[in-house]
C-alpha positions as a Python dict, from the first residue, in 0.01 Angstrom:
ca = {
    (1, 'X'): (0, 0, 0),
    (2, 'X'): (212, -289, 127),
    (3, 'X'): (166, -561, 380),
    (4, 'X'): (451, -618, 618),
    (5, 'X'): (536, -968, 507),
    (6, 'X'): (488, -1215, 225),
    (7, 'X'): (597, -1578, 182),
    (8, 'X'): (796, -1791, -55),
    (9, 'X'): (917, -2147, -16),
    (10, 'X'): (1291, -2206, -8),
    (11, 'X'): (1400, -2561, 70),
    (12, 'X'): (1218, -2697, 373),
    (13, 'X'): (1167, -2358, 536),
    (14, 'X'): (930, -2068, 482),
    (15, 'X'): (1081, -1732, 399),
    (16, 'X'): (890, -1415, 481),
    (17, 'X'): (968, -1107, 273),
    (18, 'X'): (807, -772, 198),
    (19, 'X'): (567, -792, -96),
    (20, 'X'): (299, -561, -240),
    (21, 'X'): (-48, -606, -99),
    (22, 'X'): (-168, -925, -264),
    (23, 'X'): (-513, -958, -419),
    (24, 'X'): (-515, -1325, -316),
    (25, 'X'): (-560, -1237, 51),
    (26, 'X'): (-910, -1365, 135),
    (27, 'X'): (-1149, -1088, 224),
    (28, 'X'): (-1500, -1063, 362),
    (29, 'X'): (-1782, -883, 182),
    (30, 'X'): (-1694, -559, 361),
    (31, 'X'): (-1331, -581, 249),
    (32, 'X'): (-1173, -692, 576),
    (33, 'X'): (-913, -972, 569),
    (34, 'X'): (-1080, -1308, 627),
    (35, 'X'): (-869, -1512, 868),
    (36, 'X'): (-1105, -1810, 872),
    (37, 'X'): (-922, -2141, 850),
    (38, 'X'): (-713, -2390, 1044),
    (39, 'X'): (-354, -2298, 1129),
    (40, 'X'): (-55, -2505, 1240),
    (41, 'X'): (179, -2311, 1471),
    (42, 'X'): (418, -2601, 1537),
    (43, 'X'): (779, -2488, 1563),
    (44, 'X'): (1118, -2558, 1718),
    (45, 'X'): (1163, -2188, 1795),
    (46, 'X'): (1195, -2119, 2167),
    (47, 'X'): (957, -1890, 2350),
    (48, 'X'): (1246, -1731, 2540),
    (49, 'X'): (1592, -1678, 2392),
    (50, 'X'): (1895, -1870, 2509),
    (51, 'X'): (2053, -1619, 2752),
    (52, 'X'): (2393, -1684, 2594),
    (53, 'X'): (2268, -1509, 2278),
    (54, 'X'): (2203, -1177, 2452),
    (55, 'X'): (2014, -940, 2223),
    (56, 'X'): (2088, -1136, 1909),
    (57, 'X'): (1760, -1157, 1713),
    (58, 'X'): (1845, -1414, 1444),
    (59, 'X'): (2033, -1738, 1375),
    (60, 'X'): (2250, -1810, 1074),
    (61, 'X'): (2139, -2078, 827),
    (62, 'X'): (2433, -2294, 935),
    (63, 'X'): (2326, -2276, 1299),
    (64, 'X'): (1969, -2366, 1209),
    (65, 'X'): (2077, -2668, 1006),
    (66, 'X'): (2281, -2802, 1298),
    (67, 'X'): (1999, -2745, 1547),
    (68, 'X'): (1751, -2919, 1318),
    (69, 'X'): (1992, -3211, 1280),
    (70, 'X'): (2009, -3248, 1658),
    (71, 'X'): (1632, -3216, 1697),
    (72, 'X'): (1561, -3474, 1428),
    (73, 'X'): (1821, -3713, 1571),
    (74, 'X'): (1624, -3713, 1896),
    (75, 'X'): (1323, -3836, 1702),
    (76, 'X'): (1529, -4106, 1532),
    (77, 'X'): (1653, -4220, 1871),
    (78, 'X'): (1301, -4221, 2012),
    (79, 'X'): (1168, -4467, 1753),
    (80, 'X'): (1448, -4717, 1813),
    (81, 'X'): (1367, -5021, 2033),
    (82, 'X'): (1488, -4988, 2391),
    (83, 'X'): (1659, -5253, 2597),
    (84, 'X'): (1454, -5303, 2917),
    (85, 'X'): (1771, -5418, 3096),
    (86, 'X'): (1986, -5121, 2994),
    (87, 'X'): (2227, -5002, 3260),
    (88, 'X'): (2098, -4641, 3261),
    (89, 'X'): (1757, -4760, 3386),
    (90, 'X'): (1904, -4988, 3651),
    (91, 'X'): (2124, -4708, 3782),
    (92, 'X'): (1841, -4466, 3859),
    (93, 'X'): (1833, -4360, 4221),
    (94, 'X'): (1647, -4124, 4449),
    (95, 'X'): (1437, -3854, 4288),
    (96, 'X'): (1520, -3974, 3938),
    (97, 'X'): (1377, -4318, 4012),
    (98, 'X'): (1075, -4178, 4196),
    (99, 'X'): (987, -3944, 3911),
    (100, 'X'): (1085, -4173, 3625),
    (101, 'X'): (1353, -3935, 3505),
    (102, 'X'): (1676, -4055, 3348),
    (103, 'X'): (1922, -3767, 3343),
    (104, 'X'): (2171, -3968, 3139),
    (105, 'X'): (1979, -3887, 2821),
    (106, 'X'): (1838, -4234, 2756),
    (107, 'X'): (1463, -4276, 2740),
    (108, 'X'): (1288, -4419, 3044),
    (109, 'X'): (932, -4422, 3177),
    (110, 'X'): (813, -4071, 3252),
    (111, 'X'): (711, -3813, 2993),
    (112, 'X'): (648, -3889, 2627),
    (113, 'X'): (950, -3939, 2407),
    (114, 'X'): (1012, -3719, 2105),
    (115, 'X'): (827, -3950, 1870),
    (116, 'X'): (494, -3834, 2013),
    (117, 'X'): (553, -3460, 1999),
    (118, 'X'): (434, -3237, 1715),
    (119, 'X'): (800, -3174, 1637),
    (120, 'X'): (850, -3548, 1604),
    (121, 'X'): (845, -3516, 1225),
    (122, 'X'): (1117, -3414, 982),
    (123, 'X'): (916, -3113, 865),
    (124, 'X'): (923, -2932, 1197),
    (125, 'X'): (1121, -2613, 1146),
    (126, 'X'): (1214, -2281, 1303),
    (127, 'X'): (1010, -1966, 1242),
    (128, 'X'): (1132, -1722, 980),
    (129, 'X'): (1032, -1355, 962),
    (130, 'X'): (1162, -1111, 703),
    (131, 'X'): (1371, -1395, 560),
    (132, 'X'): (1561, -1463, 882),
    (133, 'X'): (1540, -1729, 1151),
    (134, 'X'): (1439, -1584, 1486),
    (135, 'X'): (1622, -1686, 1803),
    (136, 'X'): (1304, -1656, 2012),
    (137, 'X'): (936, -1576, 1991),
    (138, 'X'): (974, -1296, 2245),
    (139, 'X'): (1121, -987, 2078),
    (140, 'X'): (1078, -730, 2355),
    (141, 'X'): (1258, -693, 2593),
    (142, 'X'): (1551, -696, 2350),
    (143, 'X'): (1709, -995, 2526),
    (144, 'X'): (1415, -1207, 2409),
    (145, 'X'): (1317, -1312, 2761),
    (146, 'X'): (1036, -1230, 2999),
    (147, 'X'): (1122, -940, 3233),
    (148, 'X'): (1218, -1017, 3594),
    (149, 'X'): (938, -1089, 3836),
    (150, 'X'): (813, -785, 4022),
    (151, 'X'): (799, -780, 4401),
    (152, 'X'): (421, -810, 4375),
    (153, 'X'): (462, -1106, 4140),
    (154, 'X'): (701, -1280, 4376),
    (155, 'X'): (461, -1230, 4666),
    (156, 'X'): (162, -1357, 4469),
    (157, 'X'): (340, -1663, 4337),
    (158, 'X'): (463, -1755, 4684),
    (159, 'X'): (99, -1822, 4773),
    (160, 'X'): (40, -2063, 4486),
    (161, 'X'): (22, -2436, 4544),
    (162, 'X'): (316, -2615, 4377),
    (163, 'X'): (270, -2917, 4153),
    (164, 'X'): (514, -3117, 4362),
    (165, 'X'): (786, -3075, 4622),
    (166, 'X'): (1124, -3182, 4480),
    (167, 'X'): (1283, -3176, 4825),
    (168, 'X'): (1063, -3469, 4931),
    (169, 'X'): (1074, -3714, 4639),
    (170, 'X'): (852, -4015, 4684),
    (171, 'X'): (717, -3901, 5021),
    (172, 'X'): (383, -3771, 5146),
    (173, 'X'): (540, -3434, 5227),
    (174, 'X'): (197, -3274, 5272),
    (175, 'X'): (140, -3475, 5591),
    (176, 'X'): (455, -3323, 5741),
    (177, 'X'): (362, -2971, 5627),
    (178, 'X'): (-7, -2989, 5718),
    (179, 'X'): (-146, -2932, 5369),
    (180, 'X'): (-377, -3140, 5153),
    (181, 'X'): (-297, -3089, 4782),
    (182, 'X'): (-402, -3443, 4691),
    (183, 'X'): (-703, -3474, 4920),
    (184, 'X'): (-961, -3475, 4637),
    (185, 'X'): (-990, -3394, 4266),
    (186, 'X'): (-1084, -3031, 4332),
    (187, 'X'): (-761, -2984, 4527),
    (188, 'X'): (-547, -3043, 4217),
    (189, 'X'): (-455, -2769, 3973),
    (190, 'X'): (-691, -2698, 3685),
    (191, 'X'): (-407, -2808, 3458),
    (192, 'X'): (-401, -3148, 3625),
    (193, 'X'): (-779, -3154, 3596),
    (194, 'X'): (-761, -3074, 3222),
    (195, 'X'): (-971, -2760, 3253),
    (196, 'X'): (-743, -2479, 3134),
    (197, 'X'): (-385, -2409, 3032),
    (198, 'X'): (-205, -2080, 2979),
    (199, 'X'): (-131, -2182, 2617),
    (200, 'X'): (-479, -2053, 2532),
    (201, 'X'): (-380, -1686, 2538),
    (202, 'X'): (-142, -1583, 2409),
    (203, 'X'): (-155, -1882, 2174),
    (204, 'X'): (198, -2020, 2167),
    (205, 'X'): (351, -2343, 2029),
    (206, 'X'): (396, -2641, 2255),
    (207, 'X'): (472, -3012, 2248),
    (208, 'X'): (145, -3097, 2073),
    (209, 'X'): (-205, -2965, 1996),
    (210, 'X'): (-66, -2681, 1786),
    (211, 'X'): (-362, -2659, 1548),
    (212, 'X'): (-583, -2350, 1584),
    (213, 'X'): (-912, -2295, 1400),
    (214, 'X'): (-1046, -1945, 1329),
    (215, 'X'): (-1407, -1878, 1229),
    (216, 'X'): (-1479, -1516, 1141),
    (217, 'X'): (-1805, -1324, 1100),
    (218, 'X'): (-1879, -952, 1091),
    (219, 'X'): (-1964, -946, 1460),
    (220, 'X'): (-1745, -1213, 1617),
    (221, 'X'): (-1422, -1407, 1567),
    (222, 'X'): (-1395, -1755, 1715),
    (223, 'X'): (-1046, -1890, 1793),
    (224, 'X'): (-1069, -2259, 1880),
    (225, 'X'): (-787, -2384, 2103),
    (226, 'X'): (-770, -2754, 2187),
    (227, 'X'): (-558, -2716, 2497),
    (228, 'X'): (-755, -2784, 2693),
    (229, 'X'): (-1088, -2741, 2504),
    (230, 'X'): (-1134, -2365, 2495),
    (231, 'X'): (-1331, -2169, 2231),
    (232, 'X'): (-1235, -1803, 2248),
    (233, 'X'): (-1510, -1571, 2123),
    (234, 'X'): (-1391, -1221, 2029),
    (235, 'X'): (-1674, -967, 2017),
    (236, 'X'): (-1606, -703, 1753),
    (237, 'X'): (-1654, -332, 1829),
    (238, 'X'): (-1783, -411, 2174),
    (239, 'X'): (-1703, -320, 2534),
    (240, 'X'): (-1561, -546, 2802),
    (241, 'X'): (-1792, -725, 3041),
    (242, 'X'): (-1828, -588, 3397),
    (243, 'X'): (-1516, -641, 3607),
    (244, 'X'): (-1679, -907, 3825),
    (245, 'X'): (-1752, -1132, 3524),
    (246, 'X'): (-1423, -1321, 3504),
    (247, 'X'): (-1299, -1630, 3324),
    (248, 'X'): (-976, -1831, 3302),
    (249, 'X'): (-947, -1721, 2937),
    (250, 'X'): (-1064, -1367, 3008),
    (251, 'X'): (-1302, -1151, 2806),
    (252, 'X'): (-1195, -1063, 2450),
    (253, 'X'): (-1305, -772, 2235),
    (254, 'X'): (-1168, -680, 1892),
    (255, 'X'): (-1144, -401, 1636),
    (256, 'X'): (-974, -332, 1304),
    (257, 'X'): (-674, -107, 1250),
    (258, 'X'): (-644, -113, 873),
    (259, 'X'): (-592, -478, 777),
    (260, 'X'): (-483, -575, 1129),
    (261, 'X'): (-726, -739, 1369),
    (262, 'X'): (-654, -617, 1723),
    (263, 'X'): (-784, -823, 2015),
    (264, 'X'): (-773, -704, 2376),
    (265, 'X'): (-841, -950, 2659),
    (266, 'X'): (-906, -861, 3023),
    (267, 'X'): (-1127, -995, 3308),
    (268, 'X'): (-897, -1289, 3383),
    (269, 'X'): (-951, -1539, 3661),
    (270, 'X'): (-629, -1667, 3815),
    (271, 'X'): (-584, -2024, 3691),
    (272, 'X'): (-277, -2089, 3909),
    (273, 'X'): (-390, -1983, 4254),
    (274, 'X'): (-712, -1937, 4451),
    (275, 'X'): (-895, -1846, 4127),
    (276, 'X'): (-948, -1482, 4219),
    (277, 'X'): (-974, -1205, 3961),
    (278, 'X'): (-657, -1060, 3812),
    (279, 'X'): (-783, -710, 3728),
    (280, 'X'): (-451, -572, 3604),
    (281, 'X'): (-367, -854, 3362),
    (282, 'X'): (-423, -746, 3001),
    (283, 'X'): (-318, -914, 2676),
    (284, 'X'): (-325, -744, 2335),
    (285, 'X'): (-298, -956, 2019),
    (286, 'X'): (-255, -838, 1660),
    (287, 'X'): (-334, -1052, 1354),
    (288, 'X'): (-187, -911, 1030),
    (289, 'X'): (-221, -1079, 688),
    (290, 'X'): (96, -1203, 523),
    (291, 'X'): (-58, -1375, 223),
    (292, 'X'): (-346, -1611, 146),
    (293, 'X'): (-204, -1882, 368),
    (294, 'X'): (-37, -1709, 661),
    (295, 'X'): (-84, -1447, 930),
    (296, 'X'): (165, -1261, 1146),
    (297, 'X'): (60, -1307, 1508),
    (298, 'X'): (189, -1048, 1755),
    (299, 'X'): (105, -1032, 2125),
    (300, 'X'): (191, -811, 2421),
    (301, 'X'): (135, -930, 2777),
    (302, 'X'): (77, -665, 3045),
    (303, 'X'): (116, -872, 3361),
    (304, 'X'): (186, -707, 3699),
    (305, 'X'): (372, -1023, 3799),
    (306, 'X'): (658, -885, 3584),
    (307, 'X'): (845, -558, 3604),
    (308, 'X'): (741, -464, 3248),
    (309, 'X'): (527, -590, 2958),
    (310, 'X'): (673, -833, 2705),
    (311, 'X'): (600, -886, 2335),
    (312, 'X'): (633, -1180, 2101),
    (313, 'X'): (553, -1256, 1739),
    (314, 'X'): (556, -1545, 1496),
    (315, 'X'): (366, -1655, 1183),
    (316, 'X'): (57, -1872, 1177),
    (317, 'X'): (44, -2090, 865),
    (318, 'X'): (-275, -2245, 727),
    (319, 'X'): (-292, -2621, 713),
    (320, 'X'): (-510, -2878, 541),
    (321, 'X'): (-495, -3089, 857),
    (322, 'X'): (-796, -3107, 1086),
    (323, 'X'): (-831, -2988, 1442),
    (324, 'X'): (-928, -3277, 1669),
    (325, 'X'): (-1082, -3256, 2015),
    (326, 'X'): (-824, -3291, 2290),
    (327, 'X'): (-1067, -3473, 2526),
    (328, 'X'): (-810, -3448, 2804),
    (329, 'X'): (-1071, -3410, 3077),
    (330, 'X'): (-1285, -3703, 2960),
    (331, 'X'): (-982, -3931, 2936),
    (332, 'X'): (-801, -3800, 3242),
    (333, 'X'): (-711, -4135, 3394),
    (334, 'X'): (-415, -3976, 3572),
    (335, 'X'): (-656, -3815, 3820),
    (336, 'X'): (-745, -4150, 3975),
    (337, 'X'): (-381, -4260, 3956),
    (338, 'X'): (-263, -3939, 4127),
    (339, 'X'): (-510, -3973, 4412),
    (340, 'X'): (-450, -4344, 4461),
    (341, 'X'): (-73, -4280, 4453),
    (342, 'X'): (-119, -4015, 4722),
    (343, 'X'): (-309, -4263, 4940),
    (344, 'X'): (-24, -4512, 4898),
    (345, 'X'): (240, -4256, 4996),
    (346, 'X'): (30, -4145, 5293),
    (347, 'X'): (4, -4502, 5420),
    (348, 'X'): (379, -4540, 5376),
    (349, 'X'): (446, -4213, 5561),
    (350, 'X'): (216, -4307, 5850),
    (351, 'X'): (383, -4646, 5879),
    (352, 'X'): (721, -4475, 5914),
    (353, 'X'): (624, -4165, 6114),
    (354, 'X'): (292, -4243, 6281),
    (355, 'X'): (-38, -4062, 6250),
    (356, 'X'): (-18, -3685, 6181),
    (357, 'X'): (-18, -3478, 6498),
    (358, 'X'): (-261, -3198, 6578),
    (359, 'X'): (-217, -2919, 6326),
    (360, 'X'): (-94, -3155, 6058),
    (361, 'X'): (-311, -3283, 5774),
    (362, 'X'): (-547, -3562, 5864),
}
């Protein structure tokens, strides 16, 4: 019998190749693979493929080396001291100034710079599977991109509250439109409130918080995701909860197919909209052993927002680092800043336009 993949170190990357089933794969007392451990899924590999690559599945080594050089140069630039009087900052206008965005490429107030991201180190690499560098995590559809939105998906998403309105930079646009997205903490998205993020399932790499801890028993598998703070409990050989018992992270059950752990999650609550149930959303994950220190993670998302399902895969590699609590909600100082900023913009809008008329937000 053979496992699909094995690993060997070559240079700074990890090469995955077919090897005989290895005795060093940790196993439980009943002979099942034991996936317990902490994994680091940090990577430079894109979730969706660059559309210019079409159906091309892999990069050449030369292409990877150039892309890594560019990525690492961003980190080098980020750690350099910045001139507070630099011309690029003075020249910001309009939306760029309001949102702290400098489109010239220089670093300005706004998001973190590259120094603070998980890929801010020289060891951040691209995923390799079967000895080749993948151009994207998504492998199906063949173009490596999510399918087009369905008509139902377009209609549903049109009802969702946007994070911001780019057509009204620096203005209290909600007073003109009669909405109240910044009226109180509960009016903000659960992402802004540090309650849940879609990175929980499927578990995919992001800017930071890429450590995942797995604790496995005969009856349950715990997958700890610190983004936000979400312990996923997979009940083995069980049935799903009743349809009206919903959660942002859904309800997960699991079973074994040979040495592969299969996890199916349903019963999702919509984290983007009015928080209703999404009965037709289903995600299937597959965890297959590669060797003692790595697992092939495969996922398929069945989401009626899209015209078809999509599938992705990438390796999880064990790490001796520790998983730390995100504590985003407890330290969410931006909530008070967001609401106080909204009050400032409202006062500014009222000074320029007068009090909202009947039918507009009060």
